[in-house]
Amino acid sequence: MQHFEIVGGNRLKGVVPISGAKNASLPIMAASILVDGETILHNVPDLADVRHLQVLLGRLGVKSQRDDSGAMHLRVEDEMNTHAEYELVSKMRASVCVMGPLLAKRKRAQVSMPGGCAIGDRPIDMHIQGLCALGAEFEFVNGDVLLRNKKLTGADIFLGGPFGSSVTATANVLMAATLADGRTIIESAACEPEIVDLANYLNACGARIAGQGTPQLTIEGVSSLTGTEHRIIPDRIEVGTFMIAAALTNGELELQGAQFEHIRAIVDRLRQVGVIVERAEKGLIVSSSRRLEPVQITTQPYPGFPTDLQAQAMALLCLADGNSMITEKVFPDRFLHVGELNRMGAHLRKAGPTVMIEGVKRLVGAPVMASDLRASAALVLAALIAKGTTQVQRVYHIDRGYETIERKLAAVGANIRRVQD
Ligand code: UD1
């Protein structure tokens, strides 16, 4: 196993190139199951989750490879297999995104139930409910969800759950509906930019989707989709993470490729904290040179503050001048980083889905354990400003979602290195 060794205290300054969005790449790669001919995707980040999905797609008969420019080429070569097995699905929840495409294109999808993970129970009832509304028959077989259909038919579907919309359930139902007979309307659809990117990709393949970016999606079914070339949007969570890195270290970072329109809620909260965010020709410039103000943050589905930046925002507010509060409304159990930040000298107290944050003057380096992708990013951020050395163990979590984070941080002045245990 590997860990990061980080010596805190350096001010970050320079240019950070922002990678393509993981959460846009994964469903779009899965959507290639629906498509006849070749899909070429530009800006797919080189991440463990992406490589993992390539393995799963390979088992499902989709050949994928990168060319010299880094573009990913995907093409269906064999449509026989419709089973995403536990061994692969249990390693990455987003594997569930193959369910809608398999069902629509191959009339059968057998996908292992992903199970819980470090951030909560994470059921998939909304995925199943939406696909059944299109006409699929559903049963459980040995811990797998088995969906079958002779014909999918457009339907009016309400996809709101106890915590609002679901991103991957929207993706699954949207993908399946592209090849259904007639019109589908999805109400309470996820509005995330990654869903817009998926819809734009599918439309370029010949789908007829309208309303992307709003809670109502209308899909007129078509008989087939054809391969296309598409560029993945920049990763707004990576953007937010580097914005917080600049703020914590009183630094100045130019985030090349960052798209302002995708991160309004993040900009709003960070400006309240006292961070300066300016648009630049190629992205954003983020800087901070004064004490951080405390704020209140509530995570919500897009366009609200993203749950995927909750942990990183908490690392920032640990050093604010006063008391802050974060309430998690998407994954109410997503707080494994609280104990680890407290080991670094933070004053955090959890009460249900809320964490009270009493700002401290400094954090101190310590050995800490990454528990999930975004919690590990929070620990790396805290380490950048902590006094002394921090070892962040289990960095494989961070490799799932951040492309060469240590190289990007080191290039702008951080003292961070990857160490083999
Ligand atoms: C996606 C993102 C993940 C992000 C999350 C919320 C991908 C690959 N992953 O995950 O990074 O943290 O959105 O922005 O895009 N729920 C149900 N039933 C369901 C599905 C979801 O109750 O069938 C609940 C979840 O437990 C959660 C909430 O709905 O409380 C939102 O989850 P959802 O949007 O589905 O998250 P994912 O799509 O899994």
Short mmCIF file of C-alpha atoms and ligand atoms in Angstrom, two decimals:
data_model
loop_
_atom_site.label_atom_id
_atom_site.label_comp_id
_atom_site.label_asym_id
_atom_site.label_seq_id
_atom_site.Cartn_x
_atom_site.Cartn_y
_atom_site.Cartn_z
CA MET A 1 0.00 0.00 0.00
CA GLN A 2 1.00 3.62 -0.44
CA HIS A 3 0.64 6.70 1.70
CA PHE A 4 1.18 10.43 1.25
CA GLU A 5 3.71 12.22 3.37
CA ILE A 6 2.89 15.92 3.57
CA VAL A 7 4.80 18.65 5.35
CA GLY A 8 2.42 21.54 5.95
CA GLY A 9 2.93 25.28 5.73
CA ASN A 10 3.78 26.03 2.11
CA ARG A 11 1.82 28.71 0.30
CA LEU A 12 0.49 27.36 -3.01
CA LYS A 13 0.97 29.47 -6.09
CA GLY A 14 0.74 28.66 -9.79
CA VAL A 15 -1.36 27.00 -12.44
CA VAL A 16 -3.35 23.80 -12.00
CA PRO A 17 -4.79 22.09 -15.10
CA ILE A 18 -8.24 20.70 -14.26
CA SER A 19 -8.99 17.16 -15.46
CA GLY A 20 -12.17 15.82 -17.04
CA ALA A 21 -15.00 14.95 -14.67
CA LYS A 22 -15.00 11.42 -13.27
CA ASN A 23 -18.74 11.51 -12.66
CA ALA A 24 -19.43 12.53 -16.26
CA SER A 25 -16.96 10.03 -17.75
CA LEU A 26 -18.35 6.94 -15.98
CA PRO A 27 -22.01 7.11 -17.16
CA ILE A 28 -20.95 8.23 -20.64
CA MET A 29 -18.57 5.29 -20.92
CA ALA A 30 -21.43 3.00 -19.77
CA ALA A 31 -23.71 4.62 -22.36
CA SER A 32 -21.41 3.32 -25.11
CA ILE A 33 -23.23 -0.04 -24.58
CA LEU A 34 -26.24 1.60 -26.28
CA VAL A 35 -24.34 2.78 -29.31
CA ASP A 36 -23.64 1.21 -32.70
CA GLY A 37 -20.19 2.12 -34.01
CA GLU A 38 -17.32 3.87 -32.28
CA THR A 39 -17.47 6.43 -29.48
CA ILE A 40 -14.43 8.67 -29.04
CA LEU A 41 -14.19 10.48 -25.71
CA HIS A 42 -11.75 13.29 -25.05
CA ASN A 43 -10.71 14.50 -21.59
CA VAL A 44 -11.50 11.24 -19.74
CA PRO A 45 -9.31 11.40 -16.61
CA ASP A 46 -6.82 8.62 -15.94
CA LEU A 47 -8.26 7.33 -12.67
CA ALA A 48 -8.66 4.01 -10.89
CA ASP A 49 -12.47 4.22 -11.26
CA VAL A 50 -12.19 4.80 -15.01
CA ARG A 51 -9.81 1.84 -15.45
CA HIS A 52 -12.14 -0.24 -13.33
CA LEU A 53 -15.12 0.54 -15.55
CA GLN A 54 -13.01 -0.31 -18.60
CA VAL A 55 -12.49 -3.80 -17.13
CA LEU A 56 -16.23 -4.22 -16.48
CA LEU A 57 -17.12 -2.94 -19.95
CA GLY A 58 -14.55 -5.35 -21.40
CA ARG A 59 -16.36 -8.25 -19.72
CA LEU A 60 -19.58 -6.92 -21.23
CA GLY A 61 -18.09 -6.99 -24.73
CA VAL A 62 -17.14 -3.30 -25.05
CA LYS A 63 -13.58 -2.81 -26.23
CA SER A 64 -12.00 0.39 -24.93
CA GLN A 65 -8.55 1.80 -25.44
CA ARG A 66 -6.71 5.11 -25.34
CA ASP A 67 -4.94 6.50 -28.40
CA ASP A 68 -1.67 8.48 -28.34
CA SER A 69 -3.52 11.73 -27.61
CA GLY A 70 -5.20 10.14 -24.57
CA ALA A 71 -8.65 10.00 -26.21
CA MET A 72 -10.65 6.92 -25.30
CA HIS A 73 -12.17 4.81 -28.08
CA LEU A 74 -15.06 2.51 -27.18
CA ARG A 75 -16.82 0.01 -29.40
CA VAL A 76 -19.25 -2.82 -28.70
CA GLU A 77 -17.82 -6.06 -30.10
CA ASP A 78 -20.00 -8.67 -28.44
CA GLU A 79 -23.47 -8.32 -26.94
CA MET A 80 -23.81 -11.78 -25.35
CA ASN A 81 -22.94 -10.99 -21.72
CA THR A 82 -25.46 -9.04 -19.61
CA HIS A 83 -24.09 -9.84 -16.15
CA ALA A 84 -22.11 -7.31 -14.07
CA GLU A 85 -20.74 -9.53 -11.33
CA TYR A 86 -20.24 -8.83 -7.63
CA GLU A 87 -16.46 -9.03 -7.88
CA LEU A 88 -16.45 -5.90 -10.06
CA VAL A 89 -19.55 -4.01 -8.87
CA SER A 90 -18.53 -4.24 -5.21
CA LYS A 91 -15.30 -2.36 -6.02
CA MET A 92 -17.09 0.60 -7.55
CA ARG A 93 -20.70 1.64 -7.04
CA ALA A 94 -20.87 3.57 -10.31
CA SER A 95 -20.75 0.16 -12.06
CA VAL A 96 -24.51 0.27 -11.56
CA CYS A 97 -24.61 2.68 -14.54
CA VAL A 98 -24.43 -0.27 -16.94
CA MET A 99 -27.91 -1.38 -15.82
CA GLY A 100 -30.02 1.00 -17.94
CA PRO A 101 -27.93 0.56 -21.11
CA LEU A 102 -27.84 -3.26 -20.84
CA LEU A 103 -31.58 -3.42 -20.32
CA ALA A 104 -32.38 -1.10 -23.24
CA LYS A 105 -29.93 -2.59 -25.73
CA ARG A 106 -29.70 -6.25 -24.74
CA LYS A 107 -33.13 -6.69 -23.09
CA ARG A 108 -31.56 -8.09 -19.94
CA ALA A 109 -29.43 -6.65 -17.14
CA GLN A 110 -28.13 -8.67 -14.21
CA VAL A 111 -26.20 -6.39 -11.89
CA SER A 112 -24.92 -7.32 -8.47
CA MET A 113 -26.40 -5.20 -5.65
CA PRO A 114 -23.57 -2.79 -4.79
CA GLY A 115 -24.16 -2.91 -1.02
CA GLY A 116 -23.34 -0.15 1.48
CA CYS A 117 -20.13 1.83 1.54
CA ALA A 118 -18.20 4.16 3.82
CA ILE A 119 -20.59 7.05 3.21
CA GLY A 120 -23.84 5.21 3.96
CA ASP A 121 -26.37 2.57 2.85
CA ARG A 122 -26.76 3.78 -0.73
CA PRO A 123 -29.82 1.86 -1.96
CA ILE A 124 -30.68 1.53 -5.67
CA ASP A 125 -34.47 1.34 -5.33
CA MET A 126 -34.97 4.46 -7.47
CA HIS A 127 -32.98 2.94 -10.35
CA ILE A 128 -35.13 -0.19 -10.25
CA GLN A 129 -38.39 1.73 -9.86
CA GLY A 130 -37.60 3.96 -12.85
CA LEU A 131 -36.57 1.07 -15.10
CA CYS A 132 -39.66 -0.95 -14.10
CA ALA A 133 -41.82 2.07 -15.01
CA LEU A 134 -40.42 1.69 -18.55
CA GLY A 135 -41.68 -1.90 -18.61
CA ALA A 136 -38.87 -3.99 -17.13
CA GLU A 137 -39.62 -7.02 -14.97
CA PHE A 138 -37.53 -7.26 -11.86
CA GLU A 139 -36.40 -10.02 -9.48
CA PHE A 140 -33.56 -10.66 -7.04
CA VAL A 141 -31.25 -13.58 -7.92
CA ASN A 142 -28.36 -14.49 -5.58
CA GLY A 143 -27.79 -10.90 -4.49
CA ASP A 144 -28.10 -9.64 -8.07
CA VAL A 145 -30.77 -7.37 -9.49
CA LEU A 146 -32.17 -9.04 -12.60
CA LEU A 147 -34.15 -6.86 -15.01
CA ARG A 148 -35.69 -8.15 -18.22
CA ASN A 149 -37.99 -6.79 -20.87
CA LYS A 150 -39.35 -7.61 -24.30
CA LYS A 151 -40.00 -3.97 -25.09
CA LEU A 152 -39.40 -0.73 -23.16
CA THR A 153 -42.19 1.83 -23.46
CA GLY A 154 -42.00 5.53 -22.62
CA ALA A 155 -43.65 6.56 -19.36
CA ASP A 156 -44.10 9.44 -16.91
CA ILE A 157 -41.68 8.76 -14.08
CA PHE A 158 -41.21 10.58 -10.79
CA LEU A 159 -37.62 10.02 -9.61
CA GLY A 160 -37.51 11.91 -6.32
CA GLY A 161 -36.31 9.99 -3.27
CA PRO A 162 -36.06 10.68 0.45
CA PHE A 163 -32.97 12.84 -0.15
CA GLY A 164 -34.12 14.45 -3.40
CA SER A 165 -33.03 13.47 -6.90
CA SER A 166 -30.53 10.71 -7.61
CA VAL A 167 -27.71 11.30 -10.07
CA THR A 168 -27.02 7.76 -11.25
CA ALA A 169 -30.72 6.73 -11.11
CA THR A 170 -31.45 9.64 -13.46
CA ALA A 171 -28.56 8.51 -15.67
CA ASN A 172 -29.84 4.92 -15.80
CA VAL A 173 -33.45 5.79 -16.60
CA LEU A 174 -32.39 8.46 -19.10
CA MET A 175 -30.10 6.03 -20.92
CA ALA A 176 -32.76 3.31 -21.05
CA ALA A 177 -35.46 5.74 -22.22
CA THR A 178 -33.42 6.81 -25.27
CA LEU A 179 -34.26 3.46 -26.95
CA ALA A 180 -37.79 3.03 -25.49
CA ASP A 181 -40.89 3.21 -27.62
CA GLY A 182 -42.46 6.67 -27.37
CA ARG A 183 -42.03 9.55 -24.95
CA THR A 184 -40.62 9.39 -21.42
CA ILE A 185 -40.87 12.25 -18.96
CA ILE A 186 -38.65 12.11 -15.89
CA GLU A 187 -39.79 14.43 -13.09
CA SER A 188 -37.45 15.31 -10.22
CA ALA A 189 -34.51 14.43 -12.46
CA ALA A 190 -31.02 15.26 -11.25
CA CYS A 191 -29.82 18.61 -12.67
CA GLU A 192 -26.09 18.00 -12.20
CA PRO A 193 -23.78 19.17 -15.02
CA GLU A 194 -22.69 15.53 -15.39
CA ILE A 195 -26.27 14.58 -16.36
CA VAL A 196 -26.30 17.45 -18.87
CA ASP A 197 -23.04 16.12 -20.32
CA LEU A 198 -24.52 12.62 -20.60
CA ALA A 199 -27.64 13.97 -22.33
CA ASN A 200 -25.51 16.05 -24.71
CA TYR A 201 -23.42 12.99 -25.58
CA LEU A 202 -26.54 10.88 -26.18
CA ASN A 203 -28.12 13.61 -28.34
CA ALA A 204 -24.95 13.72 -30.42
CA CYS A 205 -25.41 9.96 -30.90
CA GLY A 206 -28.95 10.55 -32.22
CA ALA A 207 -31.06 10.54 -29.03
CA ARG A 208 -33.84 13.09 -28.57
CA ILE A 209 -33.54 14.46 -25.06
CA ALA A 210 -34.77 17.88 -23.93
CA GLY A 211 -34.74 19.65 -20.57
CA GLN A 212 -31.28 18.57 -19.41
CA GLY A 213 -30.14 20.75 -16.52
CA THR A 214 -33.75 21.09 -15.28
CA PRO A 215 -35.78 18.73 -13.05
CA GLN A 216 -37.92 17.65 -16.02
CA LEU A 217 -36.34 15.57 -18.77
CA THR A 218 -38.29 14.66 -21.90
CA ILE A 219 -37.00 11.81 -23.99
CA GLU A 220 -38.47 10.80 -27.34
CA GLY A 221 -37.36 7.23 -27.94
CA VAL A 222 -35.37 6.44 -31.10
CA SER A 223 -34.64 3.06 -32.70
CA SER A 224 -30.84 3.26 -32.58
CA LEU A 225 -27.88 5.41 -31.59
CA THR A 226 -24.65 5.86 -33.52
CA GLY A 227 -21.17 6.53 -32.21
CA THR A 228 -19.86 10.08 -31.92
CA GLU A 229 -16.92 12.14 -30.65
CA HIS A 230 -17.43 13.99 -27.37
CA ARG A 231 -15.40 16.04 -24.89
CA ILE A 232 -16.02 15.42 -21.18
CA ILE A 233 -16.70 18.51 -19.02
CA PRO A 234 -14.12 19.64 -16.42
CA ASP A 235 -14.32 18.12 -12.94
CA ARG A 236 -16.09 20.67 -10.72
CA ILE A 237 -15.20 18.70 -7.57
CA GLU A 238 -11.51 18.83 -8.43
CA VAL A 239 -11.95 22.57 -9.05
CA GLY A 240 -13.56 23.01 -5.62
CA THR A 241 -10.83 20.98 -3.94
CA PHE A 242 -8.06 23.16 -5.41
CA MET A 243 -10.03 26.32 -4.57
CA ILE A 244 -9.99 25.19 -0.95
CA ALA A 245 -6.27 24.36 -1.19
CA ALA A 246 -5.60 27.95 -2.31
CA ALA A 247 -7.81 29.35 0.46
CA LEU A 248 -6.22 27.25 3.21
CA THR A 249 -2.66 28.12 2.30
CA ASN A 250 -3.30 31.83 1.65
CA GLY A 251 -2.21 31.01 -1.85
CA GLU A 252 -3.10 31.95 -5.40
CA LEU A 253 -4.04 29.31 -7.95
CA GLU A 254 -5.15 29.61 -11.53
CA LEU A 255 -7.46 26.68 -12.22
CA GLN A 256 -7.24 26.13 -15.95
CA GLY A 257 -10.38 24.71 -17.51
CA ALA A 258 -12.60 25.41 -14.48
CA GLN A 259 -16.13 26.28 -15.54
CA PHE A 260 -17.65 29.04 -13.38
CA GLU A 261 -21.27 28.15 -14.28
CA HIS A 262 -20.87 24.70 -12.66
CA ILE A 263 -19.64 25.93 -9.29
CA ARG A 264 -21.84 28.88 -8.32
CA ALA A 265 -22.77 27.45 -4.91
CA ILE A 266 -19.12 26.74 -4.12
CA VAL A 267 -18.05 30.24 -5.18
CA ASP A 268 -20.86 31.75 -3.10
CA ARG A 269 -19.83 29.94 0.09
CA LEU A 270 -16.11 30.50 -0.41
CA ARG A 271 -16.63 34.22 -1.02
CA GLN A 272 -18.53 34.33 2.29
CA VAL A 273 -15.46 32.77 3.88
CA GLY A 274 -13.35 35.58 2.41
CA VAL A 275 -11.81 33.80 -0.54
CA ILE A 276 -11.33 35.85 -3.71
CA VAL A 277 -12.59 34.12 -6.86
CA GLU A 278 -12.11 35.79 -10.24
CA ARG A 279 -12.86 34.61 -13.72
CA ALA A 280 -9.79 34.27 -15.95
CA GLU A 281 -9.44 33.74 -19.67
CA LYS A 282 -8.88 30.00 -19.28
CA GLY A 283 -10.72 29.32 -16.02
CA LEU A 284 -10.58 30.85 -12.56
CA ILE A 285 -8.09 32.54 -10.27
CA VAL A 286 -8.57 31.82 -6.58
CA SER A 287 -6.68 33.58 -3.83
CA SER A 288 -6.89 34.37 -0.17
CA SER A 289 -4.77 36.56 2.03
CA ARG A 290 -6.70 37.13 5.19
CA ARG A 291 -8.37 35.31 8.10
CA LEU A 292 -11.17 32.99 7.09
CA GLU A 293 -14.72 33.87 8.19
CA PRO A 294 -16.95 31.14 9.62
CA VAL A 295 -20.01 30.11 7.54
CA GLN A 296 -22.93 27.73 7.48
CA ILE A 297 -23.06 25.15 4.69
CA THR A 298 -25.83 22.71 3.79
CA THR A 299 -25.17 20.15 1.10
CA GLN A 300 -27.92 19.63 -1.45
CA PRO A 301 -28.41 18.21 -4.92
CA TYR A 302 -27.23 20.56 -7.71
CA PRO A 303 -27.32 23.56 -7.93
CA GLY A 304 -26.80 23.45 -4.14
CA PHE A 305 -23.47 22.93 -2.41
CA PRO A 306 -22.19 19.46 -3.45
CA THR A 307 -21.87 16.66 -0.91
CA ASP A 308 -18.67 15.69 -2.73
CA LEU A 309 -17.04 18.85 -1.32
CA GLN A 310 -18.45 18.62 2.19
CA ALA A 311 -15.39 17.00 3.74
CA GLN A 312 -12.98 19.41 2.02
CA ALA A 313 -15.07 22.43 3.12
CA MET A 314 -14.91 21.10 6.67
CA ALA A 315 -11.10 21.03 6.51
CA LEU A 316 -11.22 24.71 5.49
CA LEU A 317 -13.63 25.78 8.21
CA CYS A 318 -11.47 24.12 10.88
CA LEU A 319 -9.26 27.20 10.50
CA ALA A 320 -11.98 29.86 10.31
CA ASP A 321 -12.11 32.62 12.86
CA GLY A 322 -15.20 31.44 14.81
CA ASN A 323 -17.85 28.75 14.75
CA SER A 324 -19.19 27.20 11.54
CA MET A 325 -21.78 24.54 10.87
CA ILE A 326 -22.11 21.96 8.09
CA THR A 327 -25.31 19.99 7.54
CA GLU A 328 -25.25 17.00 5.20
CA LYS A 329 -28.55 16.57 3.37
CA VAL A 330 -27.52 14.11 0.68
CA PHE A 331 -25.62 11.41 2.61
CA PRO A 332 -26.38 12.08 6.31
CA ASP A 333 -23.72 9.56 7.48
CA ARG A 334 -20.88 10.94 5.40
CA PHE A 335 -18.69 12.03 8.31
CA LEU A 336 -15.82 9.55 8.67
CA HIS A 337 -13.34 12.40 8.26
CA VAL A 338 -14.55 14.10 11.47
CA GLY A 339 -12.58 11.81 13.80
CA GLU A 340 -9.46 12.04 11.64
CA LEU A 341 -9.57 15.87 11.49
CA ASN A 342 -9.97 15.92 15.27
CA ARG A 343 -6.77 13.84 15.50
CA MET A 344 -5.07 16.75 13.74
CA GLY A 345 -6.27 19.21 16.36
CA ALA A 346 -9.63 20.28 14.90
CA HIS A 347 -12.57 20.98 17.20
CA LEU A 348 -15.48 19.20 15.53
CA ARG A 349 -18.62 17.91 17.18
CA LYS A 350 -21.14 15.81 15.29
CA ALA A 351 -24.84 15.89 16.12
CA GLY A 352 -26.90 13.80 13.68
CA PRO A 353 -26.42 15.10 10.13
CA THR A 354 -24.73 18.29 11.39
CA VAL A 355 -21.17 19.04 12.44
CA MET A 356 -20.35 22.05 14.59
CA ILE A 357 -16.92 23.42 13.80
CA GLU A 358 -15.07 25.56 16.29
CA GLY A 359 -12.28 27.29 14.41
CA VAL A 360 -8.74 26.67 15.72
CA LYS A 361 -5.53 28.63 15.20
CA ARG A 362 -3.65 25.67 13.78
CA LEU A 363 -3.83 21.99 12.87
CA VAL A 364 -0.99 19.62 13.67
CA GLY A 365 0.41 16.84 11.51
CA ALA A 366 -0.50 13.26 12.48
CA PRO A 367 -0.83 9.81 10.93
CA VAL A 368 -4.40 9.70 9.57
CA MET A 369 -6.47 7.18 7.66
CA ALA A 370 -8.36 7.89 4.44
CA SER A 371 -11.80 6.24 4.53
CA ASP A 372 -13.37 7.27 1.24
CA LEU A 373 -12.51 9.36 -1.77
CA ARG A 374 -13.57 12.84 -0.65
CA ALA A 375 -12.66 12.32 3.02
CA SER A 376 -9.11 11.55 1.89
CA ALA A 377 -9.02 14.78 -0.09
CA ALA A 378 -10.04 16.62 3.09
CA LEU A 379 -7.15 15.06 5.00
CA VAL A 380 -4.68 16.03 2.28
CA LEU A 381 -5.99 19.61 2.41
CA ALA A 382 -5.74 19.76 6.19
CA ALA A 383 -2.18 18.39 5.99
CA LEU A 384 -1.15 21.20 3.61
CA ILE A 385 -1.60 23.72 6.40
CA ALA A 386 -0.90 21.55 9.47
CA LYS A 387 2.23 22.13 11.52
CA GLY A 388 4.72 19.32 10.89
CA THR A 389 4.29 16.11 8.94
CA THR A 390 1.08 14.20 8.17
CA GLN A 391 0.92 10.69 6.77
CA VAL A 392 -2.33 10.04 4.93
CA GLN A 393 -2.73 6.25 4.77
CA ARG A 394 -4.74 4.29 2.15
CA VAL A 395 -4.31 6.73 -0.71
CA TYR A 396 -5.95 4.26 -3.06
CA HIS A 397 -9.18 6.00 -2.09
CA ILE A 398 -7.93 9.30 -3.48
CA ASP A 399 -6.58 7.64 -6.63
CA ARG A 400 -10.16 6.65 -7.45
CA GLY A 401 -11.13 10.23 -8.17
CA TYR A 402 -8.18 12.64 -8.41
CA GLU A 403 -5.74 12.45 -11.30
CA THR A 404 -2.16 12.68 -9.97
CA ILE A 405 -3.19 14.96 -7.12
CA GLU A 406 0.26 14.86 -5.50
CA ARG A 407 1.95 15.95 -8.73
CA LYS A 408 -0.51 18.78 -9.25
CA LEU A 409 -0.06 19.96 -5.65
CA ALA A 410 3.74 19.64 -5.73
CA ALA A 411 3.88 21.65 -8.96
CA VAL A 412 2.35 24.65 -7.18
CA GLY A 413 4.57 24.42 -4.12
CA ALA A 414 3.18 21.76 -1.77
CA ASN A 415 5.60 19.51 0.08
CA ILE A 416 3.93 16.17 -0.67
CA ARG A 417 5.27 12.80 -1.74
CA ARG A 418 3.84 9.37 -2.37
CA VAL A 419 5.58 6.69 -0.32
CA GLN A 420 5.41 2.91 -0.74
CA ASP A 421 4.71 1.27 2.66
C1 UD1 B 1 -23.50 10.39 -7.43
C2 UD1 B 1 -22.03 10.65 -7.54
C3 UD1 B 1 -21.41 10.85 -6.16
C4 UD1 B 1 -22.16 11.95 -5.40
C5 UD1 B 1 -23.65 11.70 -5.41
C6 UD1 B 1 -24.44 12.86 -4.84
C7 UD1 B 1 -21.46 9.45 -9.55
C8 UD1 B 1 -20.75 8.31 -10.17
N1 UD1 B 1 -21.42 9.52 -8.22
O1 UD1 B 1 -23.67 9.18 -6.69
O2 UD1 B 1 -20.04 11.21 -6.33
O3 UD1 B 1 -21.71 11.97 -4.07
O4 UD1 B 1 -24.13 11.49 -6.76
O5 UD1 B 1 -24.17 14.02 -5.54
O6 UD1 B 1 -22.00 10.29 -10.23
N2 UD1 B 1 -30.81 7.22 -3.06
C9 UD1 B 1 -31.90 6.43 -2.71
N3 UD1 B 1 -32.29 5.46 -3.60
C10 UD1 B 1 -31.67 5.26 -4.82
C11 UD1 B 1 -30.58 6.10 -5.15
C12 UD1 B 1 -30.17 7.08 -4.25
O7 UD1 B 1 -32.47 6.58 -1.65
O8 UD1 B 1 -32.08 4.37 -5.57
C13 UD1 B 1 -30.35 8.26 -2.12
C14 UD1 B 1 -28.90 8.09 -1.71
O9 UD1 B 1 -28.76 7.19 -0.64
C15 UD1 B 1 -28.54 9.51 -1.34
C16 UD1 B 1 -29.31 10.35 -2.35
O10 UD1 B 1 -30.35 9.50 -2.82
O11 UD1 B 1 -28.99 9.82 -0.05
C17 UD1 B 1 -28.52 10.85 -3.54
O12 UD1 B 1 -27.71 9.80 -4.04
P1 UD1 B 1 -27.37 9.68 -5.60
O13 UD1 B 1 -27.56 10.99 -6.28
O14 UD1 B 1 -28.10 8.50 -6.15
O15 UD1 B 1 -25.83 9.32 -5.56
P2 UD1 B 1 -25.09 8.46 -6.65
O16 UD1 B 1 -25.77 8.65 -7.95
O17 UD1 B 1 -24.85 7.08 -6.15
#
